[in-house]
């Protein structure tokens, strides 16, 4: 069953533009289509500026898409209010401390989705919060404290608990552990894995850390410059990358025992978003680029059994 | 609230302001009950009586009216008008600012354009225009002063709101189904409130001054009623002959405004959390050294030798023991990794070497740092400065914040050279271009004229590296130099550092939280936890046979690429807070091998000179 | 750079129009018959009626604005009834005096303020810092008009060091030294508050900047501490000080109204207050628009200075 279906979704930001200057357009997310099955974890990786956060914000209704549709559990949701999204899909933020209002107690924070999305009465709310807190291993005495009293790991558990309180089908996890210490990261990742089974959730897991994404995902989608360059099963994407960019990513990750050499690439710069090149956005850095790459934008096409890549000269 | 009051009155000046203002306000409140002469009854026969005359404590004015009575009634009026103006301006201005800041986009644009127009007037012109249109009078002066101050509040509050509106908790509130009105009232307002209070308390004095000013010009309160400003205005004609009539209201205005300013500053300091932690102190040029014990004897180890280093942060009554008993040495040409989580003390150790720990609050309380035998902690500023960058250079984490935004990268490089070598500008500039080429920046001749913001993150960090290389140092301390970079760029920077180090025979201390990086770059590694080194040894040995349970667990936490989907090993519990370290091993509360012995007393190193561990129950028994 | 200055000048047009709109709207609040207000209470009924027709009082507000704007642009702000001369002539006669007073005062408070702030920050919690902080606190709490009066009492009346008031001596004088002697007290009295504000701001801007990572970088390079403070830190602090200088110039200009009254300085401020008391509306609105426009151009200069300092500004 399909939990999330995205068709031709894109976002263009208008930037600059003053009295005398024509505003420019930045295509943060180029039209993309993909599906996520119920119970699946789709990992989304990419470096800064690849559009992963914009994509995530559109999926939960915080940014209105420029084109395309979002369908959750068969319901189209393209331009609805975040509140309409909120019951179906929730968001766990990167910075756990900044995602909690410093002037509110944890109880007030936890109650908001129950009150405004589900219109529960006080007794029902208390019962529900107790239930959720038990499942994320938080003590109920925390409810009367304020966000600054918690460490990053605890605050992130609270963020996860708040998202769960809305009883969504899907959770978008936007770099949920990158602000945490290494020794605490694993705790939160394992908790998230448990919750997925327990509440029958579907995850979109966004991260820049390839190893973390690989460890938690069923499938992985690689973004570059606002577009999907490769998508496939987690086990295969980094083992047998089809797109040269995916290979570059995999080769760049520091691995114990591998000698230090910079992986092959022509240039390290991203293209200018205000003045994007025609053809493949990666062509400027790609060691395999030919004439066609700088002229024609490649489409995503199946390569191998389950992988898709957008490349004119894919790797075997 | 009680903490706020406590903080407020700990500030002696604020307390003084509160007392003076309190007395004045009290006097103003009880004025109608006091046995005073009617302030408006004239007695031309008694004009210009000196202070301390019978029946007229402060004397009389040019119409023979009792100055004390007029002063108290005038104070009452001035305070009331000033406070009213502040409340009106604060309320309207804040509302405008919050709406503009929260909604942003076109609404913000239109509102702020209007505000900018109003601010294009020197404030008194606007006030004068309003009074000119409405006619002189105290109420109109109040309106004018309030109107003139609305843009200041609007702009101030909008700035704060924009920052808050971009925070994730506002997004979270929207996803929790809250509407805009509710978000503004329950999510934003409580966070902006302190700024509004600060803005009001720091401007109320100013508004009293402004209304007094308009009255002084004859545009505010009209005779016979007088506020402090119009008293001063009327007295001006007799300034030379009877100065006391001017001095009395003038001093009162001064007292009111000063006490409000003192109190307002106190309120600001008590409400502003950045000031509360004492963060707004200027770090000295060199970290404070206040060694309690004896300076350790030189033991001739390595080029750079850190001996029993102890660095602490003294914040109020709390002492954060960031670095405890850290001993490390670095041989020429060697790469030493220091690995640890945030708060483990790895960066503070590195910064202590050249006295770069921000101080206050940082204090080096023990140990020695020897460069070629000489203790840098006892060195004077002159000799330390000469070694900074020349013998020991640093590369810092975030190249955007560590390069000066207003200087061209070429100038920052030449400055580094000229800080240690008296070479002509042209030579230094040529050397700067050469340095940029050495770190493989393409088109170096043009890049020297760029500002940091014109470069990408990777290029900026190359500039940072070039700057560290500028004086051919023997030692480079790299403090998480690739943490802020994308993974593909990180690979290039690491490869570059490795090449440079081998080509130039540099010794390098590499601080990181990433075992992958250490494994690739470093010969030896020290693992830090809770401000101490818990294990130290050759990289290959530690990676294959970690002896400390923490090292082993930490490595297991970090997934490595190629393992597929899996359950990760986790360490239960939280890293320790260095202001409250447990006795014994700091890792004991999270360690499954911990016994009673782990929780008492100092735990020393076991093992050899090459591989040592601070553990009673090591994973591997070291020879 | 030239293009940037041009762009800023062009962007001043909407601001100037905005200023006229605001002044027009304020003047539209005048209760009663505007023609009577403009012509004064001694005007003949015929004149009043004619003027009312000229102002287009029967027309909607927007149309009236354009008629008003047209009159201002072509008629040079109109004619003052109380002085019986064109408003623009009177303003031009007096603007010089205000410019000298406010200009000298502004230079004074900028130099003193930044200097005090830098010293204060560099010696944080030291004796110099405490002394400066205390002086500044008193400075920003004293009403400038009261301070001016006290200065007259002490320096002119008691010590007889300086002239009591005016811009030039009535007999003789008229040279630069005479002007300077007359200028000392008003310029100082006017500068005190702004100096305090600028000193406070410079201090906190310096303290903020000194905590930045790039200061640590400069120190790590081995740059001398004097250069760290006077070069790296002050330059970065100027980015937040310069906009405040623009605002403070507005405060100096505003304060000059009081000071001109206290010291009988023949400037625009005194003219405005007299005009308001005489209900000479055309003189008021002309003066307000003129000075506000001058201030707009001053702020453009501040903006340009800011973009010269900070390469990140590119608009």
Short mmCIF file of N, CA and C in Angstrom, two decimals, chain A residues 228-299:
data_model
loop_
_atom_site.label_atom_id
_atom_site.label_comp_id
_atom_site.label_asym_id
_atom_site.label_seq_id
_atom_site.Cartn_x
_atom_site.Cartn_y
_atom_site.Cartn_z
N UNK A 228 16.29 14.46 -8.05
CA UNK A 228 16.65 13.10 -7.67
C UNK A 228 17.65 12.59 -8.69
N UNK A 229 18.82 12.17 -8.25
CA UNK A 229 19.77 11.60 -9.21
C UNK A 229 19.79 10.09 -9.14
N UNK A 230 19.41 9.54 -7.98
CA UNK A 230 19.40 8.09 -7.90
C UNK A 230 18.46 7.66 -6.78
N UNK A 231 17.80 6.52 -7.00
CA UNK A 231 16.94 5.98 -5.95
C UNK A 231 16.99 4.47 -6.05
N UNK A 232 17.05 3.82 -4.91
CA UNK A 232 17.15 2.37 -4.95
C UNK A 232 17.23 1.79 -3.55
N UNK A 233 17.30 0.47 -3.42
CA UNK A 233 17.36 -0.18 -2.11
C UNK A 233 18.62 0.25 -1.36
N UNK A 234 18.49 0.43 -0.06
CA UNK A 234 19.59 0.95 0.75
C UNK A 234 20.85 0.10 0.59
N UNK A 235 20.65 -1.21 0.55
CA UNK A 235 21.80 -2.12 0.48
C UNK A 235 22.63 -1.87 -0.79
N UNK A 236 21.93 -1.54 -1.89
CA UNK A 236 22.63 -1.44 -3.16
C UNK A 236 23.14 -0.05 -3.51
N UNK A 237 22.42 1.00 -3.10
CA UNK A 237 22.74 2.33 -3.61
C UNK A 237 24.20 2.70 -3.42
N UNK A 238 24.73 2.47 -2.22
CA UNK A 238 26.13 2.87 -2.00
C UNK A 238 27.12 1.76 -2.35
N UNK A 239 26.60 0.51 -2.42
CA UNK A 239 27.50 -0.59 -2.80
C UNK A 239 27.73 -0.59 -4.30
N UNK A 240 26.67 -0.47 -5.06
CA UNK A 240 26.80 -0.42 -6.52
C UNK A 240 26.13 0.84 -7.04
N UNK A 241 26.73 2.02 -6.77
CA UNK A 241 26.09 3.26 -7.24
C UNK A 241 26.04 3.30 -8.77
N UNK A 242 24.94 3.83 -9.30
CA UNK A 242 24.83 3.95 -10.76
C UNK A 242 25.18 5.36 -11.20
N UNK A 243 24.87 6.32 -10.34
CA UNK A 243 25.14 7.71 -10.70
C UNK A 243 26.53 8.11 -10.19
N UNK A 244 27.32 8.78 -11.01
CA UNK A 244 28.67 9.16 -10.57
C UNK A 244 28.66 9.99 -9.29
N UNK A 245 27.58 10.78 -9.09
CA UNK A 245 27.53 11.58 -7.87
C UNK A 245 27.38 10.68 -6.64
N UNK A 246 26.53 9.68 -6.75
CA UNK A 246 26.37 8.75 -5.64
C UNK A 246 27.70 8.09 -5.31
N UNK A 247 28.44 7.75 -6.35
CA UNK A 247 29.74 7.13 -6.14
C UNK A 247 30.69 8.10 -5.44
N UNK A 248 30.64 9.37 -5.88
CA UNK A 248 31.49 10.37 -5.25
C UNK A 248 31.17 10.48 -3.76
N UNK A 249 29.89 10.49 -3.44
CA UNK A 249 29.48 10.56 -2.04
C UNK A 249 30.04 9.36 -1.27
N UNK A 250 29.82 8.18 -1.82
CA UNK A 250 30.23 6.96 -1.13
C UNK A 250 31.74 6.95 -0.94
N UNK A 251 32.48 7.42 -1.94
CA UNK A 251 33.95 7.41 -1.83
C UNK A 251 34.46 8.48 -0.87
N UNK A 252 33.66 9.52 -0.64
CA UNK A 252 34.13 10.62 0.20
C UNK A 252 33.99 10.32 1.68
N UNK A 253 33.07 9.45 2.04
CA UNK A 253 32.85 9.16 3.45
C UNK A 253 34.12 8.59 4.05
N UNK A 254 34.60 9.17 5.16
CA UNK A 254 35.84 8.66 5.73
C UNK A 254 35.62 7.25 6.28
N UNK A 255 36.43 6.33 5.86
CA UNK A 255 36.30 4.95 6.32
C UNK A 255 37.64 4.52 6.87
N UNK A 256 37.58 3.94 8.06
CA UNK A 256 38.81 3.46 8.70
C UNK A 256 39.48 2.45 7.77
N UNK A 257 40.77 2.63 7.58
CA UNK A 257 41.50 1.65 6.79
C UNK A 257 41.60 1.99 5.33
N UNK A 258 40.80 2.95 4.87
CA UNK A 258 40.93 3.34 3.47
C UNK A 258 41.92 4.49 3.40
N UNK A 259 42.89 4.43 2.51
CA UNK A 259 43.88 5.52 2.47
C UNK A 259 43.22 6.84 2.08
N UNK A 260 43.86 7.94 2.51
CA UNK A 260 43.29 9.27 2.28
C UNK A 260 43.63 9.78 0.90
N UNK A 261 42.69 9.69 -0.01
CA UNK A 261 42.87 10.35 -1.30
C UNK A 261 41.54 10.99 -1.65
N UNK A 262 41.60 12.18 -2.20
CA UNK A 262 40.35 12.82 -2.59
C UNK A 262 39.78 12.06 -3.77
N UNK A 263 38.50 11.68 -3.70
CA UNK A 263 37.90 10.97 -4.82
C UNK A 263 37.91 11.84 -6.08
N UNK A 264 37.90 11.17 -7.19
CA UNK A 264 38.05 11.88 -8.45
C UNK A 264 36.86 12.80 -8.72
N UNK A 265 37.15 14.06 -9.00
CA UNK A 265 36.13 14.97 -9.51
C UNK A 265 36.82 16.18 -10.10
N UNK A 266 36.15 16.82 -11.06
CA UNK A 266 36.81 17.90 -11.79
C UNK A 266 36.80 19.21 -11.01
N UNK A 267 35.73 19.44 -10.31
CA UNK A 267 35.54 20.74 -9.67
C UNK A 267 34.75 20.46 -8.39
N UNK A 268 34.88 21.30 -7.40
CA UNK A 268 34.13 21.00 -6.19
C UNK A 268 32.95 21.93 -6.00
N UNK A 269 32.75 22.83 -6.95
CA UNK A 269 31.73 23.85 -6.75
C UNK A 269 30.37 23.37 -7.25
N UNK A 270 29.33 23.76 -6.53
CA UNK A 270 27.97 23.56 -7.01
C UNK A 270 27.71 24.59 -8.10
N UNK A 271 26.81 24.27 -9.03
CA UNK A 271 26.43 25.30 -10.01
C UNK A 271 25.73 26.47 -9.31
N UNK A 272 25.73 27.62 -9.96
CA UNK A 272 25.06 28.80 -9.42
C UNK A 272 23.54 28.62 -9.50
N UNK A 273 22.86 28.61 -8.35
CA UNK A 273 21.41 28.34 -8.39
C UNK A 273 20.62 29.40 -9.15
N UNK A 274 21.16 30.63 -9.22
CA UNK A 274 20.44 31.69 -9.93
C UNK A 274 20.62 31.55 -11.44
N UNK A 275 21.63 30.78 -11.83
CA UNK A 275 21.96 30.68 -13.23
C UNK A 275 22.35 29.24 -13.54
N UNK A 276 21.35 28.33 -13.43
CA UNK A 276 21.68 26.90 -13.53
C UNK A 276 22.12 26.54 -14.95
N UNK A 277 23.04 25.58 -15.05
CA UNK A 277 23.51 25.17 -16.38
C UNK A 277 22.44 24.32 -17.08
N UNK A 278 22.46 24.32 -18.41
CA UNK A 278 21.57 23.38 -19.10
C UNK A 278 22.14 21.97 -18.92
N UNK A 279 21.35 20.97 -19.17
CA UNK A 279 21.85 19.60 -19.08
C UNK A 279 21.93 19.14 -17.64
N UNK A 280 22.84 18.20 -17.39
CA UNK A 280 22.98 17.60 -16.07
C UNK A 280 23.70 18.56 -15.14
N UNK A 281 23.13 18.79 -13.95
CA UNK A 281 23.72 19.76 -13.01
C UNK A 281 25.07 19.27 -12.50
N UNK A 282 25.31 17.98 -12.55
CA UNK A 282 26.55 17.43 -12.02
C UNK A 282 27.67 17.41 -13.06
N UNK A 283 27.33 17.71 -14.32
CA UNK A 283 28.30 17.55 -15.40
C UNK A 283 29.61 18.26 -15.12
N UNK A 284 29.54 19.46 -14.50
CA UNK A 284 30.76 20.22 -14.24
C UNK A 284 31.74 19.51 -13.32
N UNK A 285 31.25 18.64 -12.45
CA UNK A 285 32.13 17.94 -11.52
C UNK A 285 32.39 16.51 -11.95
N UNK A 286 31.67 16.05 -13.00
CA UNK A 286 31.64 14.62 -13.30
C UNK A 286 32.82 14.21 -14.17
N UNK A 287 33.55 13.18 -13.75
CA UNK A 287 34.68 12.73 -14.58
C UNK A 287 34.21 12.04 -15.86
N UNK A 288 32.95 11.63 -15.94
CA UNK A 288 32.47 10.91 -17.11
C UNK A 288 31.71 11.78 -18.09
N UNK A 289 31.62 13.07 -17.79
CA UNK A 289 30.76 13.94 -18.59
C UNK A 289 31.22 14.03 -20.04
N UNK A 290 30.25 14.05 -20.94
CA UNK A 290 30.52 14.26 -22.36
C UNK A 290 29.64 15.39 -22.86
N UNK A 291 29.64 15.62 -24.16
CA UNK A 291 28.87 16.72 -24.74
C UNK A 291 27.39 16.66 -24.40
N UNK A 292 26.83 15.45 -24.47
CA UNK A 292 25.38 15.34 -24.26
C UNK A 292 25.01 15.78 -22.84
N UNK A 293 25.93 15.55 -21.89
CA UNK A 293 25.62 15.86 -20.49
C UNK A 293 25.42 17.36 -20.26
N UNK A 294 26.12 18.18 -21.00
CA UNK A 294 25.96 19.62 -20.77
C UNK A 294 24.83 20.19 -21.60
N UNK A 295 24.19 19.35 -22.43
CA UNK A 295 23.09 19.85 -23.26
C UNK A 295 21.74 19.33 -22.81
N UNK A 296 21.67 18.03 -22.52
CA UNK A 296 20.37 17.41 -22.26
C UNK A 296 20.29 16.98 -20.79
N UNK A 297 19.21 17.38 -20.13
CA UNK A 297 19.02 16.98 -18.75
C UNK A 297 18.58 15.52 -18.72
N UNK A 298 19.31 14.64 -18.03
CA UNK A 298 18.95 13.22 -18.07
C UNK A 298 17.70 12.94 -17.24
N UNK A 299 16.89 12.01 -17.69
CA UNK A 299 15.71 11.58 -16.93
C UNK A 299 16.08 10.41 -16.03
#
